[in-house]
mmCIF file of C-alpha atoms in Angstrom:
data_model
loop_
_atom_site.group_PDB
_atom_site.id
_atom_site.type_symbol
_atom_site.label_atom_id
_atom_site.label_comp_id
_atom_site.label_asym_id
_atom_site.label_seq_id
_atom_site.Cartn_x
_atom_site.Cartn_y
_atom_site.Cartn_z
ATOM 1 C CA MET A 663 0.016 -0.070 -0.130
ATOM 2 C CA HIS A 664 1.085 3.558 -0.962
ATOM 3 C CA ILE A 665 0.487 5.038 2.362
ATOM 4 C CA LEU A 666 2.588 2.154 4.071
ATOM 5 C CA ASP A 667 5.611 3.153 2.050
ATOM 6 C CA LEU A 668 5.296 6.862 2.761
ATOM 7 C CA THR A 669 4.993 6.511 6.649
ATOM 8 C CA ARG A 670 8.023 4.088 6.475
ATOM 9 C CA GLU A 671 9.861 6.802 4.669
ATOM 10 C CA LEU A 672 9.032 9.338 6.937
ATOM 11 C CA TYR A 673 10.073 7.347 10.023
ATOM 12 C CA ASN A 674 13.560 6.552 8.428
ATOM 13 C CA ALA A 675 13.820 10.472 7.427
ATOM 14 C CA ALA A 676 13.122 11.410 10.948
ATOM 15 C CA LEU A 677 15.405 8.820 12.435
ATOM 16 C CA GLN A 678 18.046 9.922 10.023
ATOM 17 C CA GLU A 679 17.630 13.660 11.058
ATOM 18 C CA ARG A 680 17.961 12.780 14.916
ATOM 19 C CA ARG A 681 21.175 10.622 14.191
ATOM 20 C CA GLU A 682 22.807 13.798 12.132
ATOM 21 C CA ALA A 683 21.600 16.315 14.687
ATOM 22 C CA TRP A 684 23.320 14.409 17.399
ATOM 23 C CA LYS A 685 26.539 13.649 15.486
ATOM 24 C CA LYS A 686 26.942 17.116 14.155
ATOM 25 C CA ALA A 687 25.914 19.238 17.245
ATOM 26 C CA GLY A 688 25.541 16.833 20.009
ATOM 27 C CA LYS A 689 21.597 17.756 20.418
ATOM 28 C CA SER A 690 18.339 15.692 20.411
ATOM 29 C CA VAL A 691 15.757 16.801 17.915
ATOM 30 C CA THR A 692 12.407 16.738 19.922
ATOM 31 C CA LEU A 693 8.950 15.268 18.742
ATOM 32 C CA TYR A 694 7.385 18.574 18.390
ATOM 33 C CA GLU A 695 10.172 19.876 16.216
ATOM 34 C CA GLN A 696 9.789 17.302 13.768
ATOM 35 C CA MET A 697 5.963 17.625 13.911
ATOM 36 C CA ARG A 698 6.454 21.476 13.091
ATOM 37 C CA LEU A 699 8.264 20.339 9.677
ATOM 38 C CA LEU A 700 5.594 18.439 8.406
ATOM 39 C CA GLY A 701 4.293 21.163 6.567
ATOM 40 C CA GLU A 702 7.517 21.569 4.812
ATOM 41 C CA VAL A 703 7.682 17.783 4.144
ATOM 42 C CA LYS A 704 4.383 18.239 2.318
ATOM 43 C CA ALA A 705 5.558 21.164 0.163
ATOM 44 C CA VAL A 706 8.545 19.381 -0.951
ATOM 45 C CA ARG A 707 6.652 15.742 -1.320
ATOM 46 C CA PRO A 708 3.122 16.692 -2.658
ATOM 47 C CA GLU A 709 2.251 13.002 -2.242
ATOM 48 C CA TYR A 710 2.488 13.402 1.622
ATOM 49 C CA ARG A 711 -0.812 15.825 1.306
ATOM 50 C CA GLU A 712 -2.959 12.747 0.641
ATOM 51 C CA VAL A 713 -1.815 10.921 3.761
ATOM 52 C CA TYR A 714 -4.132 11.730 6.816
ATOM 53 C CA ALA A 715 -2.367 14.278 9.098
ATOM 54 C CA GLN A 716 -2.791 12.241 12.373
ATOM 55 C CA VAL A 717 -1.132 9.281 10.534
ATOM 56 C CA LEU A 718 2.088 11.271 9.800
ATOM 57 C CA GLN A 719 2.263 12.520 13.561
ATOM 58 C CA GLU A 720 1.466 8.905 14.969
ATOM 59 C CA THR A 721 4.420 7.758 12.988
ATOM 60 C CA LEU A 722 6.716 10.409 14.498
ATOM 61 C CA LYS A 723 5.194 9.657 17.942
ATOM 62 C CA ARG A 724 6.139 6.004 17.150
ATOM 63 C CA LEU A 725 10.002 6.873 16.463
ATOM 64 C CA ASP A 726 9.904 9.282 19.753
ATOM 65 C CA ARG A 727 8.729 6.037 21.690
ATOM 66 C CA ALA A 728 11.530 4.080 20.393
ATOM 67 C CA PHE A 729 13.944 6.449 21.408
ATOM 68 C CA GLN A 730 12.313 6.765 24.818
ATOM 69 C CA GLY A 731 12.585 3.015 25.225
ATOM 70 C CA PHE A 732 16.196 3.145 23.936
ATOM 71 C CA PHE A 733 17.355 5.773 26.709
ATOM 72 C CA SER A 734 15.291 3.842 29.383
ATOM 73 C CA ARG A 735 17.420 0.699 28.590
ATOM 74 C CA VAL A 736 20.529 2.779 28.841
ATOM 75 C CA LYS A 737 19.635 4.050 32.310
ATOM 76 C CA ARG A 738 18.770 0.669 33.419
ATOM 77 C CA GLY A 739 22.215 -0.813 32.200
ATOM 78 C CA GLU A 740 20.481 -3.473 29.604
ATOM 79 C CA LYS A 741 21.126 -3.942 26.331
ATOM 80 C CA ALA A 742 20.343 -0.662 24.698
ATOM 81 C CA GLY A 743 18.946 -1.559 21.110
ATOM 82 C CA TYR A 744 19.391 1.786 18.994
ATOM 83 C CA PRO A 745 16.126 2.567 16.782
ATOM 84 C CA ARG A 746 16.959 0.949 13.494
ATOM 85 C CA PHE A 747 15.933 2.039 9.844
ATOM 86 C CA ARG A 748 12.898 0.076 8.423
ATOM 87 C CA GLY A 749 13.036 -1.813 5.235
ATOM 88 C CA ARG A 750 10.000 -2.757 3.545
ATOM 89 C CA GLY A 751 9.669 -6.251 5.460
ATOM 90 C CA TRP A 752 9.801 -4.534 8.793
ATOM 91 C CA TRP A 753 7.253 -2.045 8.695
ATOM 92 C CA LYS A 754 3.693 -3.486 8.555
ATOM 93 C CA SER A 755 1.217 -1.058 10.117
ATOM 94 C CA PHE A 756 -0.141 2.494 10.480
ATOM 95 C CA THR A 757 -2.583 4.199 12.920
ATOM 96 C CA PHE A 758 -5.330 6.661 12.958
ATOM 97 C CA PRO A 759 -5.018 7.786 16.725
ATOM 98 C CA GLN A 760 -8.121 9.668 17.206
ATOM 99 C CA VAL A 761 -11.351 7.932 15.865
ATOM 100 C CA TRP A 762 -14.070 8.925 18.771
ATOM 101 C CA ARG A 763 -15.174 11.844 20.777
ATOM 102 C CA ASP A 764 -18.003 12.589 22.920
ATOM 103 C CA GLY A 765 -19.608 9.352 21.876
ATOM 104 C CA ASN A 766 -19.301 9.928 18.154
ATOM 105 C CA TRP A 767 -17.069 8.724 15.351
ATOM 106 C CA VAL A 768 -14.817 11.582 14.368
ATOM 107 C CA GLY A 769 -12.437 9.817 12.473
ATOM 108 C CA PRO A 770 -11.625 6.901 10.084
ATOM 109 C CA GLY A 771 -12.539 3.326 10.894
ATOM 110 C CA LYS A 772 -16.330 3.458 11.414
ATOM 111 C CA PRO A 773 -17.943 0.108 9.849
ATOM 112 C CA LEU A 774 -20.346 1.173 7.141
ATOM 113 C CA GLY A 775 -22.807 -1.515 7.865
ATOM 114 C CA ASN A 776 -22.345 -2.842 4.213
ATOM 115 C CA GLY A 777 -19.116 -4.962 4.706
ATOM 116 C CA LYS A 778 -16.878 -1.883 4.062
ATOM 117 C CA VAL A 779 -14.849 0.459 5.922
ATOM 118 C CA LYS A 780 -13.575 3.812 4.905
ATOM 119 C CA VAL A 781 -9.740 4.614 4.994
ATOM 120 C CA PRO A 782 -8.715 7.941 3.966
ATOM 121 C CA GLY A 783 -6.330 8.044 1.062
ATOM 122 C CA VAL A 784 -7.582 4.584 -0.027
ATOM 123 C CA GLY A 785 -11.405 4.631 -0.011
ATOM 124 C CA HIS A 786 -14.219 2.086 0.705
ATOM 125 C CA VAL A 787 -12.339 -1.348 1.692
ATOM 126 C CA ARG A 788 -14.098 -4.655 2.103
ATOM 127 C CA MET A 789 -14.033 -5.777 5.625
ATOM 128 C CA LYS A 790 -14.626 -9.216 7.148
ATOM 129 C CA GLN A 791 -15.837 -8.041 10.812
ATOM 130 C CA HIS A 792 -15.658 -11.361 12.805
ATOM 131 C CA ARG A 793 -17.345 -9.685 15.939
ATOM 132 C CA PRO A 794 -19.045 -6.399 16.896
ATOM 133 C CA LEU A 795 -17.028 -3.472 18.409
ATOM 134 C CA GLU A 796 -17.520 -3.339 22.161
ATOM 135 C CA GLY A 797 -16.577 -0.260 24.332
ATOM 136 C CA VAL A 798 -15.047 3.222 23.286
ATOM 137 C CA PRO A 799 -13.066 2.918 20.059
ATOM 138 C CA LYS A 800 -9.576 4.461 20.887
ATOM 139 C CA THR A 801 -7.250 3.721 17.807
ATOM 140 C CA PHE A 802 -7.680 2.181 14.246
ATOM 141 C CA THR A 803 -4.660 0.512 12.797
ATOM 142 C CA ILE A 804 -4.142 -1.012 9.196
ATOM 143 C CA LYS A 805 -1.797 -3.925 9.565
ATOM 144 C CA ARG A 806 -0.207 -6.042 6.973
ATOM 145 C CA SER A 807 0.716 -9.705 7.859
ATOM 146 C CA ALA A 808 1.569 -12.643 5.448
ATOM 147 C CA GLY A 809 0.053 -10.887 2.679
ATOM 148 C CA CYS A 810 -3.086 -10.309 4.307
ATOM 149 C CA TRP A 811 -4.412 -6.968 5.754
ATOM 150 C CA TYR A 812 -6.252 -6.513 8.893
ATOM 151 C CA ALA A 813 -8.265 -3.718 10.489
ATOM 152 C CA VAL A 814 -7.160 -3.573 14.244
ATOM 153 C CA TYR A 815 -9.374 -1.803 16.831
ATOM 154 C CA VAL A 816 -8.278 -0.915 20.117
ATOM 155 C CA CYS A 817 -11.277 -0.168 22.199
ATOM 156 C CA GLU A 818 -11.624 0.986 26.119
ATOM 157 C CA VAL A 819 -13.954 -1.642 27.541
ATOM 158 C CA GLN A 820 -15.601 -1.531 31.087
ATOM 159 C CA ALA A 821 -14.368 -4.496 33.381
ATOM 160 C CA GLN A 822 -17.111 -6.943 33.643
ATOM 161 C CA PRO A 823 -16.407 -8.885 37.225
ATOM 162 C CA LEU A 824 -17.505 -12.622 37.641
ATOM 163 C CA PRO A 825 -19.309 -13.601 40.760
ATOM 164 C CA PRO A 826 -16.978 -13.717 43.638
ATOM 165 C CA SER A 827 -15.634 -17.372 44.149
ATOM 166 C CA GLU A 828 -13.402 -18.490 46.941
ATOM 167 C CA LYS A 829 -12.039 -21.352 45.150
ATOM 168 C CA ALA A 830 -8.262 -21.252 44.624
ATOM 169 C CA VAL A 831 -5.902 -23.393 42.369
ATOM 170 C CA GLY A 832 -2.100 -23.681 41.770
ATOM 171 C CA ILE A 833 -0.888 -24.355 38.425
ATOM 172 C CA ASP A 834 2.343 -25.771 37.420
ATOM 173 C CA LEU A 835 3.583 -24.977 33.893
ATOM 174 C CA GLY A 836 5.416 -27.842 32.000
ATOM 175 C CA LEU A 837 6.205 -29.732 28.760
ATOM 176 C CA SER A 838 4.522 -33.077 29.259
ATOM 177 C CA HIS A 839 1.451 -31.293 30.616
ATOM 178 C CA PHE A 840 0.919 -27.853 29.749
ATOM 179 C CA VAL A 841 -0.968 -27.125 32.804
ATOM 180 C CA ALA A 842 -1.248 -29.273 35.920
ATOM 181 C CA THR A 843 -3.838 -28.127 38.678
ATOM 182 C CA SER A 844 -3.685 -28.512 42.323
ATOM 183 C CA ASP A 845 -7.009 -30.295 41.739
ATOM 184 C CA GLY A 846 -5.231 -33.185 39.917
ATOM 185 C CA GLU A 847 -6.448 -32.018 36.453
ATOM 186 C CA THR A 848 -3.900 -31.982 33.559
ATOM 187 C CA PHE A 849 -4.158 -29.999 29.979
ATOM 188 C CA ALA A 850 -2.113 -31.504 27.387
ATOM 189 C CA PRO A 851 0.053 -29.007 25.563
ATOM 190 C CA PRO A 852 -0.999 -27.896 21.837
ATOM 191 C CA ARG A 853 2.435 -28.582 20.339
ATOM 192 C CA ALA A 854 1.317 -26.494 17.495
ATOM 193 C CA TYR A 855 4.949 -25.884 16.201
ATOM 194 C CA ARG A 856 5.832 -29.534 16.635
ATOM 195 C CA LYS A 857 3.074 -30.812 14.558
ATOM 196 C CA ALA A 858 3.706 -28.260 11.782
ATOM 197 C CA GLU A 859 7.436 -28.839 12.109
ATOM 198 C CA ALA A 860 8.013 -31.213 9.074
ATOM 199 C CA LYS A 861 5.759 -28.937 6.627
ATOM 200 C CA LEU A 862 7.506 -26.016 7.758
ATOM 201 C CA ALA A 863 10.954 -27.526 7.166
ATOM 202 C CA ARG A 864 9.951 -28.762 3.638
ATOM 203 C CA THR A 865 8.848 -25.105 2.907
ATOM 204 C CA GLN A 866 11.903 -23.709 4.422
ATOM 205 C CA ARG A 867 14.321 -25.982 2.173
ATOM 206 C CA ALA A 868 12.085 -25.021 -1.022
ATOM 207 C CA LEU A 869 12.716 -21.658 -0.276
ATOM 208 C CA SER A 870 16.337 -21.723 0.129
ATOM 209 C CA ARG A 871 16.788 -23.241 -3.317
ATOM 210 C CA LYS A 872 15.108 -20.130 -4.821
ATOM 211 C CA ARG A 873 17.069 -17.090 -6.054
ATOM 212 C CA ARG A 874 16.558 -14.185 -3.915
ATOM 213 C CA GLY A 875 14.177 -11.629 -5.444
ATOM 214 C CA SER A 876 12.534 -14.002 -7.946
ATOM 215 C CA HIS A 877 8.987 -14.377 -8.302
ATOM 216 C CA ARG A 878 8.947 -18.193 -6.895
ATOM 217 C CA HIS A 879 11.299 -16.933 -3.798
ATOM 218 C CA ARG A 880 8.622 -14.369 -2.912
ATOM 219 C CA LYS A 881 5.620 -16.996 -3.469
ATOM 220 C CA LEU A 882 7.429 -19.429 -1.174
ATOM 221 C CA LYS A 883 8.389 -16.720 1.513
ATOM 222 C CA MET A 884 4.625 -15.770 1.530
ATOM 223 C CA ARG A 885 3.535 -19.174 1.890
ATOM 224 C CA LEU A 886 6.032 -19.831 4.911
ATOM 225 C CA ALA A 887 4.838 -16.855 6.436
ATOM 226 C CA ARG A 888 1.376 -18.040 6.336
ATOM 227 C CA GLN A 889 2.171 -21.271 7.767
ATOM 228 C CA HIS A 890 4.110 -19.721 10.719
ATOM 229 C CA ARG A 891 1.075 -17.378 11.233
ATOM 230 C CA LYS A 892 -1.216 -20.303 11.454
ATOM 231 C CA VAL A 893 0.894 -21.974 14.099
ATOM 232 C CA ALA A 894 1.034 -18.652 16.142
ATOM 233 C CA ASN A 895 -2.977 -18.602 15.757
ATOM 234 C CA GLN A 896 -3.341 -22.138 16.929
ATOM 235 C CA ARG A 897 -1.217 -21.323 20.108
ATOM 236 C CA LYS A 898 -2.984 -18.106 20.904
ATOM 237 C CA ASP A 899 -6.100 -19.911 20.584
ATOM 238 C CA PHE A 900 -5.370 -22.472 23.131
ATOM 239 C CA HIS A 901 -4.087 -19.889 25.428
ATOM 240 C CA HIS A 902 -7.212 -17.794 25.411
ATOM 241 C CA LYS A 903 -9.394 -20.825 25.987
ATOM 242 C CA LEU A 904 -7.559 -22.271 28.756
ATOM 243 C CA ALA A 905 -6.979 -18.867 30.474
ATOM 244 C CA ARG A 906 -10.839 -18.388 30.098
ATOM 245 C CA GLU A 907 -11.783 -21.664 31.765
ATOM 246 C CA LEU A 908 -9.563 -21.018 34.765
ATOM 247 C CA VAL A 909 -10.476 -17.564 35.377
ATOM 248 C CA ASN A 910 -14.453 -18.739 35.386
ATOM 249 C CA ARG A 911 -13.825 -21.600 37.623
ATOM 250 C CA TYR A 912 -11.287 -20.057 40.471
ATOM 251 C CA GLY A 913 -11.181 -16.867 42.380
ATOM 252 C CA THR A 914 -7.561 -17.016 42.985
ATOM 253 C CA ILE A 915 -4.725 -18.673 40.453
ATOM 254 C CA VAL A 916 -1.467 -19.189 41.500
ATOM 255 C CA HIS A 917 1.496 -19.829 39.279
ATOM 256 C CA GLU A 918 5.347 -19.926 38.976
ATOM 257 C CA ASP A 919 7.238 -16.955 38.187
ATOM 258 C CA LEU A 920 9.288 -18.679 35.365
ATOM 259 C CA ASN A 921 12.303 -17.085 33.979
ATOM 260 C CA THR A 922 11.262 -18.015 30.319
ATOM 261 C CA SER A 923 14.019 -16.040 28.329
ATOM 262 C CA GLY A 924 16.461 -18.162 30.385
ATOM 263 C CA LEU A 925 14.792 -21.287 29.754
ATOM 264 C CA ALA A 926 14.678 -20.729 26.010
ATOM 265 C CA ARG A 927 18.518 -20.563 25.850
ATOM 266 C CA THR A 928 18.741 -24.223 27.268
ATOM 267 C CA ARG A 929 18.289 -27.728 25.444
ATOM 268 C CA LEU A 930 14.509 -27.530 25.990
ATOM 269 C CA SER A 931 14.388 -24.326 24.155
ATOM 270 C CA LYS A 932 12.292 -25.690 21.111
ATOM 271 C CA GLY A 933 9.328 -27.004 23.444
ATOM 272 C CA VAL A 934 9.544 -23.869 25.966
ATOM 273 C CA LEU A 935 9.103 -21.565 22.765
ATOM 274 C CA ASP A 936 6.393 -23.912 21.252
ATOM 275 C CA ALA A 937 4.370 -23.732 24.624
ATOM 276 C CA GLY A 938 4.332 -19.987 24.978
ATOM 277 C CA TRP A 939 4.270 -19.673 28.713
ATOM 278 C CA SER A 940 4.870 -15.906 28.896
ATOM 279 C CA SER A 941 2.196 -15.195 26.495
ATOM 280 C CA PHE A 942 -0.276 -17.738 28.630
ATOM 281 C CA ILE A 943 0.468 -15.877 31.850
ATOM 282 C CA SER A 944 -0.233 -12.436 30.062
ATOM 283 C CA ILE A 945 -3.608 -13.526 28.743
ATOM 284 C CA LEU A 946 -4.530 -15.091 32.109
ATOM 285 C CA SER A 947 -3.489 -12.158 34.020
ATOM 286 C CA ALA A 948 -5.674 -9.682 31.713
ATOM 287 C CA LYS A 949 -8.512 -12.025 31.823
ATOM 288 C CA ALA A 950 -8.335 -12.122 35.514
ATOM 289 C CA ALA A 951 -7.996 -8.278 36.177
ATOM 290 C CA SER A 952 -11.195 -7.836 33.768
ATOM 291 C CA ALA A 953 -13.158 -10.424 35.633
ATOM 292 C CA GLY A 954 -12.123 -9.172 39.277
ATOM 293 C CA ARG A 955 -9.989 -12.498 40.035
ATOM 294 C CA ARG A 956 -6.463 -12.828 41.475
ATOM 295 C CA VAL A 957 -3.597 -13.974 39.914
ATOM 296 C CA VAL A 958 -0.413 -14.577 42.390
ATOM 297 C CA ALA A 959 3.144 -15.429 40.928
ATOM 298 C CA VAL A 960 5.467 -17.241 43.419
ATOM 299 C CA LYS A 961 9.192 -17.829 43.192
ATOM 300 C CA PRO A 962 9.655 -21.212 41.251
ATOM 301 C CA HIS A 963 12.804 -22.582 43.331
ATOM 302 C CA HIS A 964 12.535 -26.265 44.329
ATOM 303 C CA THR A 965 8.607 -26.182 43.809
ATOM 304 C CA SER A 966 8.946 -29.649 41.934
ATOM 305 C CA GLN A 967 11.406 -31.150 44.945
ATOM 306 C CA ILE A 968 9.150 -30.203 47.906
ATOM 307 C CA CYS A 969 6.443 -32.814 49.173
ATOM 308 C CA PRO A 970 2.960 -31.040 49.463
ATOM 309 C CA GLU A 971 2.150 -33.299 52.494
ATOM 310 C CA CYS A 972 5.029 -33.219 54.932
ATOM 311 C CA GLY A 973 7.156 -30.114 53.218
ATOM 312 C CA SER A 974 10.472 -32.285 53.074
ATOM 313 C CA VAL A 975 12.682 -31.720 50.075
ATOM 314 C CA LYS A 976 13.873 -34.538 47.746
ATOM 315 C CA LYS A 977 15.771 -33.998 44.774
ATOM 316 C CA LYS A 978 14.257 -35.512 41.592
ATOM 317 C CA GLU A 979 15.738 -35.974 38.068
ATOM 318 C CA LEU A 980 13.721 -34.662 35.264
ATOM 319 C CA SER A 981 12.812 -38.148 33.987
ATOM 320 C CA GLU A 982 11.155 -38.696 37.331
ATOM 321 C CA ARG A 983 7.690 -38.088 36.829
ATOM 322 C CA ILE A 984 6.172 -39.577 39.913
ATOM 323 C CA HIS A 985 6.507 -37.889 43.332
ATOM 324 C CA SER A 986 6.732 -40.402 46.113
ATOM 325 C CA CYS A 987 7.709 -39.428 49.717
ATOM 326 C CA GLU A 988 8.230 -41.387 52.626
ATOM 327 C CA CYS A 989 5.353 -39.854 54.302
ATOM 328 C CA GLY A 990 2.991 -41.996 51.701
ATOM 329 C CA CYS A 991 2.374 -39.125 49.464
ATOM 330 C CA VAL A 992 2.085 -40.341 45.836
ATOM 331 C CA LEU A 993 1.277 -38.244 43.038
ATOM 332 C CA ASP A 994 1.965 -37.059 39.670
ATOM 333 C CA ARG A 995 5.220 -34.637 39.765
ATOM 334 C CA ASP A 996 3.201 -31.764 38.188
ATOM 335 C CA VAL A 997 0.334 -31.972 40.292
ATOM 336 C CA ALA A 998 2.533 -32.369 43.471
ATOM 337 C CA ALA A 999 4.364 -29.163 42.242
ATOM 338 C CA ALA A 1000 1.019 -27.310 41.701
ATOM 339 C CA LYS A 1001 -0.226 -28.087 45.199
ATOM 340 C CA VAL A 1002 3.214 -26.704 46.605
ATOM 341 C CA ILE A 1003 2.694 -23.452 44.388
ATOM 342 C CA LEU A 1004 -0.792 -23.103 45.809
ATOM 343 C CA ALA A 1005 0.425 -23.042 49.418
ATOM 344 C CA LEU A 1006 3.233 -20.920 48.516
ATOM 345 C CA GLY A 1007 0.750 -18.392 46.952
ATOM 346 C CA LEU A 1008 -2.130 -18.619 49.535
ATOM 347 C CA ASP A 1009 -0.341 -18.663 53.059
ATOM 348 C CA GLY A 1010 3.282 -18.675 52.265
ATOM 349 C CA ALA A 1011 3.790 -22.170 53.954
ATOM 350 C CA PHE A 1012 7.333 -22.754 51.885
ATOM 351 C CA GLY A 1013 7.724 -19.026 51.231
ATOM 352 C CA ASP A 1014 6.134 -15.753 49.788
ATOM 353 C CA GLY A 1015 4.119 -15.194 46.688
ATOM 354 C CA TYR A 1016 3.235 -11.728 45.004
ATOM 355 C CA GLY A 1017 -0.067 -10.755 43.159
ATOM 356 C CA THR A 1018 0.078 -9.891 39.207
ATOM 357 C CA GLY A 1019 -3.620 -9.531 38.964
ATOM 358 C CA ARG A 1020 -5.654 -7.380 41.450
ATOM 359 C CA PRO A 1021 -4.493 -6.577 45.109
ATOM 360 C CA MET A 1022 -5.019 -9.104 47.570
ATOM 361 C CA ARG A 1023 -7.677 -8.566 50.154
ATOM 362 C CA PRO A 1024 -6.506 -7.055 53.409
ATOM 363 C CA GLU A 1025 -6.280 -9.798 56.323
ATOM 364 C CA LYS A 1026 -9.070 -9.144 58.957
ATOM 365 C CA PRO A 1027 -7.850 -8.012 62.319
ATOM 366 C CA ARG A 1028 -7.622 -10.682 64.875
ATOM 367 C CA SER A 1029 -9.720 -10.502 67.978
#
């Protein structure tokens, strides 16, 4: 799309201006200084007059947010990651930031009711709307992904609390069981990538044999992107459905605060990334906050080594899938770990937990 290319060029030009200003004079160019120059850009490049003004402003804000993130990472001593120039394959969306005011549509993105939506600079575009909009629309984004175009709405929706529930559950995240609960229930992992791995490998090998830039290379590259998108959608669908089921059933959910980035660098990396634990916890926390539920994260140290009955610690190898203690407790290893996680989160029997959802209720004063 022409607008996508123009916004990418503006982003790169604004980034170049900031780089040169720092190299020559050692000063930073602010967001508002660059916004004031948009009039001059339109005078030199008349094609920018066809682009919605707020889209150009949002593009400059996007660059400014990239620099804010860069400076904050420098301040924290992390890997900085200086903002980069964006090639055609690395610029996939543009945003209309203000679409609603005082209960009415004031910007683009309003569904026209005939299966179309009006996009400034493009016209009326057919849109397959898979569900009605809820809440107050805040932004409207046009996004390209694997050869398909999407209309993405960000809406402000009021929280919809569920009826209070005193039920609590601990969940253990793993590879043999994606989730094992302290109630003894287990959920098998989707293994979306594992199931598609052979097909992905065939497409990747065929792609590597094609000359870069050729028609066949572009065609296979698009096919590979769509296959990866399908895997990601299957994983996300599983995460949403399981998170909704847990939130509907339990008032308090306790999980381990896993270091997934560290686990992704081990020999288990393929399984860890295929499971997508971080994505699942983020979805679970968001759904719990909206429903008025509580999500608690606990430290994961030795949760699989502690007996949930007597509290004794016994080291186990990864190959040992049954927890068997001298006290007579015999459980599936993951279920035993989930029971320990629940104890950690509720009363700190073996340590302390901390909330990631809504705040914990204050304890009642003892008489």
